[in-house]
Short mmCIF file of C-alpha atoms in Angstrom, two decimals:
data_model
loop_
_atom_site.label_atom_id
_atom_site.label_comp_id
_atom_site.label_asym_id
_atom_site.label_seq_id
_atom_site.Cartn_x
_atom_site.Cartn_y
_atom_site.Cartn_z
CA MET A 1 0.18 0.09 -0.05
CA ASP A 2 1.89 3.24 -1.19
CA GLU A 3 0.32 5.90 0.81
CA THR A 4 2.22 9.35 1.39
CA ARG A 5 1.11 10.18 5.08
CA ARG A 6 0.98 13.67 6.01
CA PRO A 7 3.08 14.80 8.93
CA THR A 8 1.66 15.34 12.36
CA LEU A 9 1.82 18.96 12.85
CA ILE A 10 1.30 20.82 16.09
CA ALA A 11 -0.97 23.71 16.12
CA SER A 12 0.27 25.26 19.17
CA VAL A 13 3.89 25.28 17.96
CA GLN A 14 2.79 26.73 14.62
CA ARG A 15 1.04 29.59 16.50
CA ALA A 16 3.83 30.55 18.44
CA LEU A 17 6.03 30.52 15.66
CA ARG A 18 3.71 32.93 13.63
CA LEU A 19 3.68 35.09 16.58
CA MET A 20 7.47 35.22 16.92
CA GLU A 21 7.72 36.10 13.16
CA ALA A 22 5.13 38.97 13.90
CA VAL A 23 7.17 40.33 16.98
CA ALA A 24 10.53 40.13 14.79
CA ALA A 25 9.01 42.33 12.13
CA HIS A 26 9.00 45.11 14.63
CA PRO A 27 12.53 46.07 15.77
CA GLY A 28 11.18 48.70 17.99
CA GLY A 29 8.32 46.45 19.47
CA ALA A 30 4.70 45.98 19.15
CA PRO A 31 1.84 45.79 21.23
CA ALA A 32 -0.02 42.44 21.95
CA LYS A 33 -3.09 43.53 19.92
CA GLN A 34 -1.38 44.23 16.80
CA LEU A 35 0.69 41.17 16.98
CA ALA A 36 -2.35 39.05 17.52
CA ARG A 37 -3.70 40.53 14.43
CA GLU A 38 -0.76 40.08 12.38
CA ALA A 39 -0.38 36.49 13.34
CA ASP A 40 -4.17 36.04 12.97
CA LEU A 41 -4.58 34.94 16.55
CA PRO A 42 -7.39 35.73 19.20
CA LEU A 43 -6.00 38.18 21.51
CA ALA A 44 -6.36 35.73 24.44
CA THR A 45 -4.40 33.10 22.66
CA ALA A 46 -1.56 35.74 21.85
CA TYR A 47 -1.44 36.75 25.58
CA HIS A 48 -0.97 33.26 26.70
CA LEU A 49 1.75 32.42 24.31
CA LEU A 50 3.60 35.89 24.59
CA ARG A 51 3.94 35.02 28.33
CA THR A 52 5.05 31.71 27.75
CA LEU A 53 7.77 32.94 25.32
CA ALA A 54 8.70 35.49 27.71
CA HIS A 55 9.01 32.98 30.63
CA GLU A 56 11.39 30.90 28.36
CA GLY A 57 13.43 34.17 27.31
CA TYR A 58 12.26 34.16 23.55
CA ALA A 59 10.26 37.39 24.04
CA GLN A 60 10.33 40.34 26.32
CA ARG A 61 7.63 43.15 27.32
CA LEU A 62 9.16 46.30 27.47
CA PRO A 63 7.95 48.81 30.24
CA GLU A 64 5.92 50.91 27.33
CA GLY A 65 3.69 47.92 26.73
CA VAL A 66 5.37 46.74 23.53
CA TRP A 67 6.84 43.21 22.92
CA VAL A 68 10.30 42.57 21.43
CA LEU A 69 12.35 39.51 21.06
CA GLY A 70 14.30 37.76 23.96
CA GLU A 71 17.97 37.34 24.59
CA ARG A 72 17.62 33.69 24.11
CA VAL A 73 16.68 34.48 20.16
CA ARG A 74 19.97 36.14 19.93
CA THR A 75 21.92 32.96 21.46
CA LEU A 76 19.83 30.80 18.99
CA HIS A 77 21.12 33.01 16.37
CA GLY A 78 24.70 32.83 17.41
CA ARG A 79 24.51 28.94 17.53
CA SER A 80 22.87 29.17 13.98
CA ARG A 81 25.66 31.02 12.68
CA ALA A 82 28.24 28.58 14.30
CA GLN A 83 26.21 25.83 12.37
CA GLN A 84 26.28 27.40 9.17
CA ILE A 85 30.00 27.91 9.69
CA MET A 86 30.60 24.28 10.21
CA THR A 87 28.86 23.20 7.15
CA HIS A 88 30.98 25.30 4.85
CA VAL A 89 34.37 24.59 7.04
CA ARG A 90 34.02 20.85 7.55
CA PRO A 91 35.07 19.58 4.13
CA THR A 92 38.09 21.64 4.09
CA LEU A 93 39.15 20.40 7.60
CA SER A 94 38.65 16.59 6.50
CA THR A 95 40.64 17.42 3.66
CA LEU A 96 43.69 18.69 5.91
CA ARG A 97 42.86 15.66 8.25
CA ASP A 98 43.45 13.27 5.48
CA GLU A 99 46.64 15.14 4.10
CA LEU A 100 48.40 15.36 7.52
CA SER A 101 46.74 12.24 9.18
CA ALA A 102 45.92 14.40 11.98
CA ALA A 103 42.78 15.69 13.67
CA SER A 104 41.96 19.20 12.38
CA TYR A 105 40.13 21.86 14.21
CA PHE A 106 38.50 25.37 13.53
CA ALA A 107 37.89 27.72 16.48
CA MET A 108 36.51 31.30 16.93
CA HIS A 109 36.30 33.85 19.67
CA VAL A 110 32.36 34.25 20.32
CA ASP A 111 31.04 36.18 23.18
CA ASP A 112 34.58 36.81 24.64
CA GLU A 113 35.02 33.12 24.94
CA ILE A 114 37.07 30.76 22.83
CA ARG A 115 34.75 27.87 21.23
CA VAL A 116 35.74 25.06 19.05
CA ILE A 117 33.46 25.33 16.32
CA ASP A 118 34.37 21.99 14.39
CA VAL A 119 36.52 19.07 14.25
CA ALA A 120 37.51 16.73 11.86
CA ASP A 121 38.99 13.34 12.92
CA GLY A 122 38.92 9.69 12.25
CA PRO A 123 40.59 6.40 13.50
CA ARG A 124 43.89 6.97 12.01
CA ALA A 125 43.47 10.83 13.36
CA PRO A 126 41.93 10.80 16.76
CA ARG A 127 40.91 14.15 18.39
CA VAL A 128 42.60 15.25 21.79
CA ASP A 129 40.78 13.95 24.69
CA THR A 130 38.87 17.19 25.77
CA TRP A 131 39.31 16.39 29.74
CA VAL A 132 38.98 20.03 30.22
CA GLY A 133 37.10 22.41 27.73
CA PHE A 134 39.22 24.21 25.19
CA ASP A 135 37.32 27.47 26.43
CA GLN A 136 38.92 26.98 30.00
CA ALA A 137 42.15 26.02 28.74
CA ALA A 138 43.32 28.49 26.15
CA HIS A 139 46.73 29.10 27.86
CA ALA A 140 47.58 25.40 27.35
CA THR A 141 46.36 25.11 23.62
CA ALA A 142 47.92 26.14 20.38
CA ILE A 143 44.51 27.25 19.18
CA GLY A 144 43.78 29.36 22.42
CA LYS A 145 47.16 30.96 22.21
CA CYS A 146 46.63 31.68 18.70
CA LEU A 147 43.46 33.52 19.12
CA LEU A 148 44.68 35.28 22.23
CA ARG A 149 47.64 36.70 20.11
CA GLN A 150 45.06 38.54 18.01
CA LEU A 151 43.32 40.61 21.08
CA SER A 152 44.49 43.78 21.93
CA GLU A 153 46.65 43.91 25.33
CA ASP A 154 43.21 45.15 27.34
CA ARG A 155 41.06 42.22 25.94
CA ARG A 156 43.81 39.75 26.55
CA ARG A 157 44.30 40.56 30.00
CA ASP A 158 40.81 40.83 30.67
CA TYR A 159 40.30 37.34 29.20
CA LEU A 160 43.17 35.85 31.24
CA SER A 161 41.72 37.75 34.52
CA ARG A 162 38.69 35.51 33.87
CA HIS A 163 40.30 32.02 33.24
CA PRO A 164 42.88 30.93 35.66
CA LEU A 165 46.07 29.73 34.48
CA VAL A 166 45.49 26.10 35.77
CA GLY A 167 48.57 23.71 35.25
CA LEU A 168 47.37 20.86 33.24
CA THR A 169 50.68 19.17 32.66
CA ARG A 170 54.08 19.95 34.02
CA HIS A 171 54.76 21.67 30.69
CA THR A 172 51.62 24.32 31.15
CA ILE A 173 52.52 28.16 31.51
CA THR A 174 50.86 29.00 34.65
CA GLU A 175 52.76 32.39 35.22
CA PRO A 176 50.50 35.47 33.80
CA ARG A 177 53.85 37.45 33.06
CA LEU A 178 55.42 34.51 31.01
CA LEU A 179 52.26 33.99 28.90
CA LEU A 180 51.70 37.45 28.16
CA ARG A 181 55.30 37.59 26.91
CA LEU A 182 54.74 34.74 24.70
CA LEU A 183 51.61 36.18 23.06
CA ASP A 184 53.30 39.19 22.49
CA THR A 185 56.06 37.69 20.51
CA PRO A 186 55.07 37.51 16.82
CA ALA A 187 54.61 33.88 15.39
CA GLU A 188 53.61 32.35 12.21
CA ILE A 189 52.32 29.39 14.07
CA SER A 190 51.21 28.98 17.59
CA LEU A 191 52.23 25.43 19.36
CA ASP A 192 51.22 23.33 22.19
CA ARG A 193 53.85 21.42 23.46
CA GLU A 194 52.31 18.89 25.65
CA GLU A 195 50.91 21.66 27.61
CA TYR A 196 47.20 20.48 27.45
CA ALA A 197 47.83 16.84 27.59
CA LEU A 198 51.14 14.84 27.75
CA GLY A 199 51.85 12.93 24.82
CA THR A 200 50.12 15.38 22.28
CA GLY A 201 50.84 18.57 20.90
CA CYS A 202 49.13 20.99 18.77
CA ALA A 203 49.62 23.70 16.10
CA ALA A 204 47.56 26.56 15.12
CA VAL A 205 47.42 29.25 12.50
CA PRO A 206 45.06 32.44 12.20
CA VAL A 207 42.03 32.51 9.80
CA SER A 208 41.39 35.98 8.43
CA ASP A 209 38.27 37.39 6.56
CA ALA A 210 38.51 39.53 3.35
CA THR A 211 39.53 42.46 5.19
CA GLY A 212 42.55 40.82 7.07
CA SER A 213 40.73 40.85 10.36
CA VAL A 214 41.44 37.45 12.20
CA VAL A 215 38.04 35.49 12.56
CA GLY A 216 39.29 32.35 13.69
CA ALA A 217 42.21 29.73 14.16
CA LEU A 218 42.79 26.56 12.36
CA ALA A 219 44.71 23.78 14.14
CA VAL A 220 46.11 20.19 14.04
CA SER A 221 46.67 17.83 16.82
CA TYR A 222 49.52 15.24 16.78
CA GLN A 223 51.77 12.89 18.83
CA ALA A 224 54.51 14.91 20.50
CA GLY A 225 57.02 13.18 18.79
CA LEU A 226 55.78 14.35 15.52
CA LEU A 227 56.29 18.24 15.83
CA PRO A 228 59.04 18.48 13.59
CA LYS A 229 56.86 17.08 11.05
CA MET A 230 54.07 19.37 11.94
CA GLU A 231 56.48 22.41 11.81
CA ALA A 232 57.43 21.32 8.37
CA ALA A 233 54.05 21.28 7.18
CA ALA A 234 52.97 24.67 8.43
CA HIS A 235 52.80 25.74 4.90
CA ARG A 236 49.95 23.32 4.22
CA ILE A 237 48.14 24.60 7.27
CA HIS A 238 48.48 28.11 5.98
CA ALA A 239 47.18 27.24 2.86
CA THR A 240 44.16 25.35 4.22
CA ALA A 241 43.57 28.63 6.34
CA ALA A 242 43.63 30.61 3.16
CA ARG A 243 40.76 28.24 1.53
CA ILE A 244 38.64 28.67 4.62
CA GLN A 245 39.04 32.41 4.38
CA ARG A 246 37.99 32.32 0.80
CA THR A 247 35.00 29.99 1.74
CA LEU A 248 33.82 32.11 4.28
CA SER A 249 34.05 35.29 2.20
CA LEU A 250 32.26 33.85 -0.78
CA THR A 251 29.67 32.41 1.46
CA GLY A 252 28.88 35.44 3.75
CA VAL A 253 28.71 33.47 6.83
#
């Protein structure tokens, strides 16, 4: 029996989405009556949905009585952008992984934190076991040091003031003065020499946009004994960073 079934739709979800679209259409906000009319909803239903959306952080009622989108919508937008970037960057990361037989990473400085956007790994190129999140261990990772190098001195000091320099291995730099001196030193490639995890190293280079502003960092991880090989492959990592730059510029994400 070849029968195409219609999907089961949740009417309340459809109504809430229509209402959010109506709210988004008014950057300066709009009263509930107007929103209900534009979303083709009874006023009582619109009030109930707006209160629910406000409780969850997706809508907000301003003192003058108009409704605007809530803070969680901005959070979702940021995550959506990260997903778009991941979609465009992943093929390039996978190619670098296969070329160097090393897991490859792309990270960005998002909302004053360092976030790994995507990782391309595999059985022959395992990723680093992130027993401590990269956002809390920037001082001990090549990808973190690469991004911190791009910040102004004030922003760099602010970041480090909020992220203690925890000693993860005997090689981790835990003295702020020494780390700041290292970050002030120009470098074509940033390195992690078993500072995050014993037996593992990492190399990272910046990724710029069309204007030359740094938007992220590209990195590969490797067994510590392979550091000379990774340094010799720096030109490949830089070439991959340039491809990512072109991809992000052309797609506009």
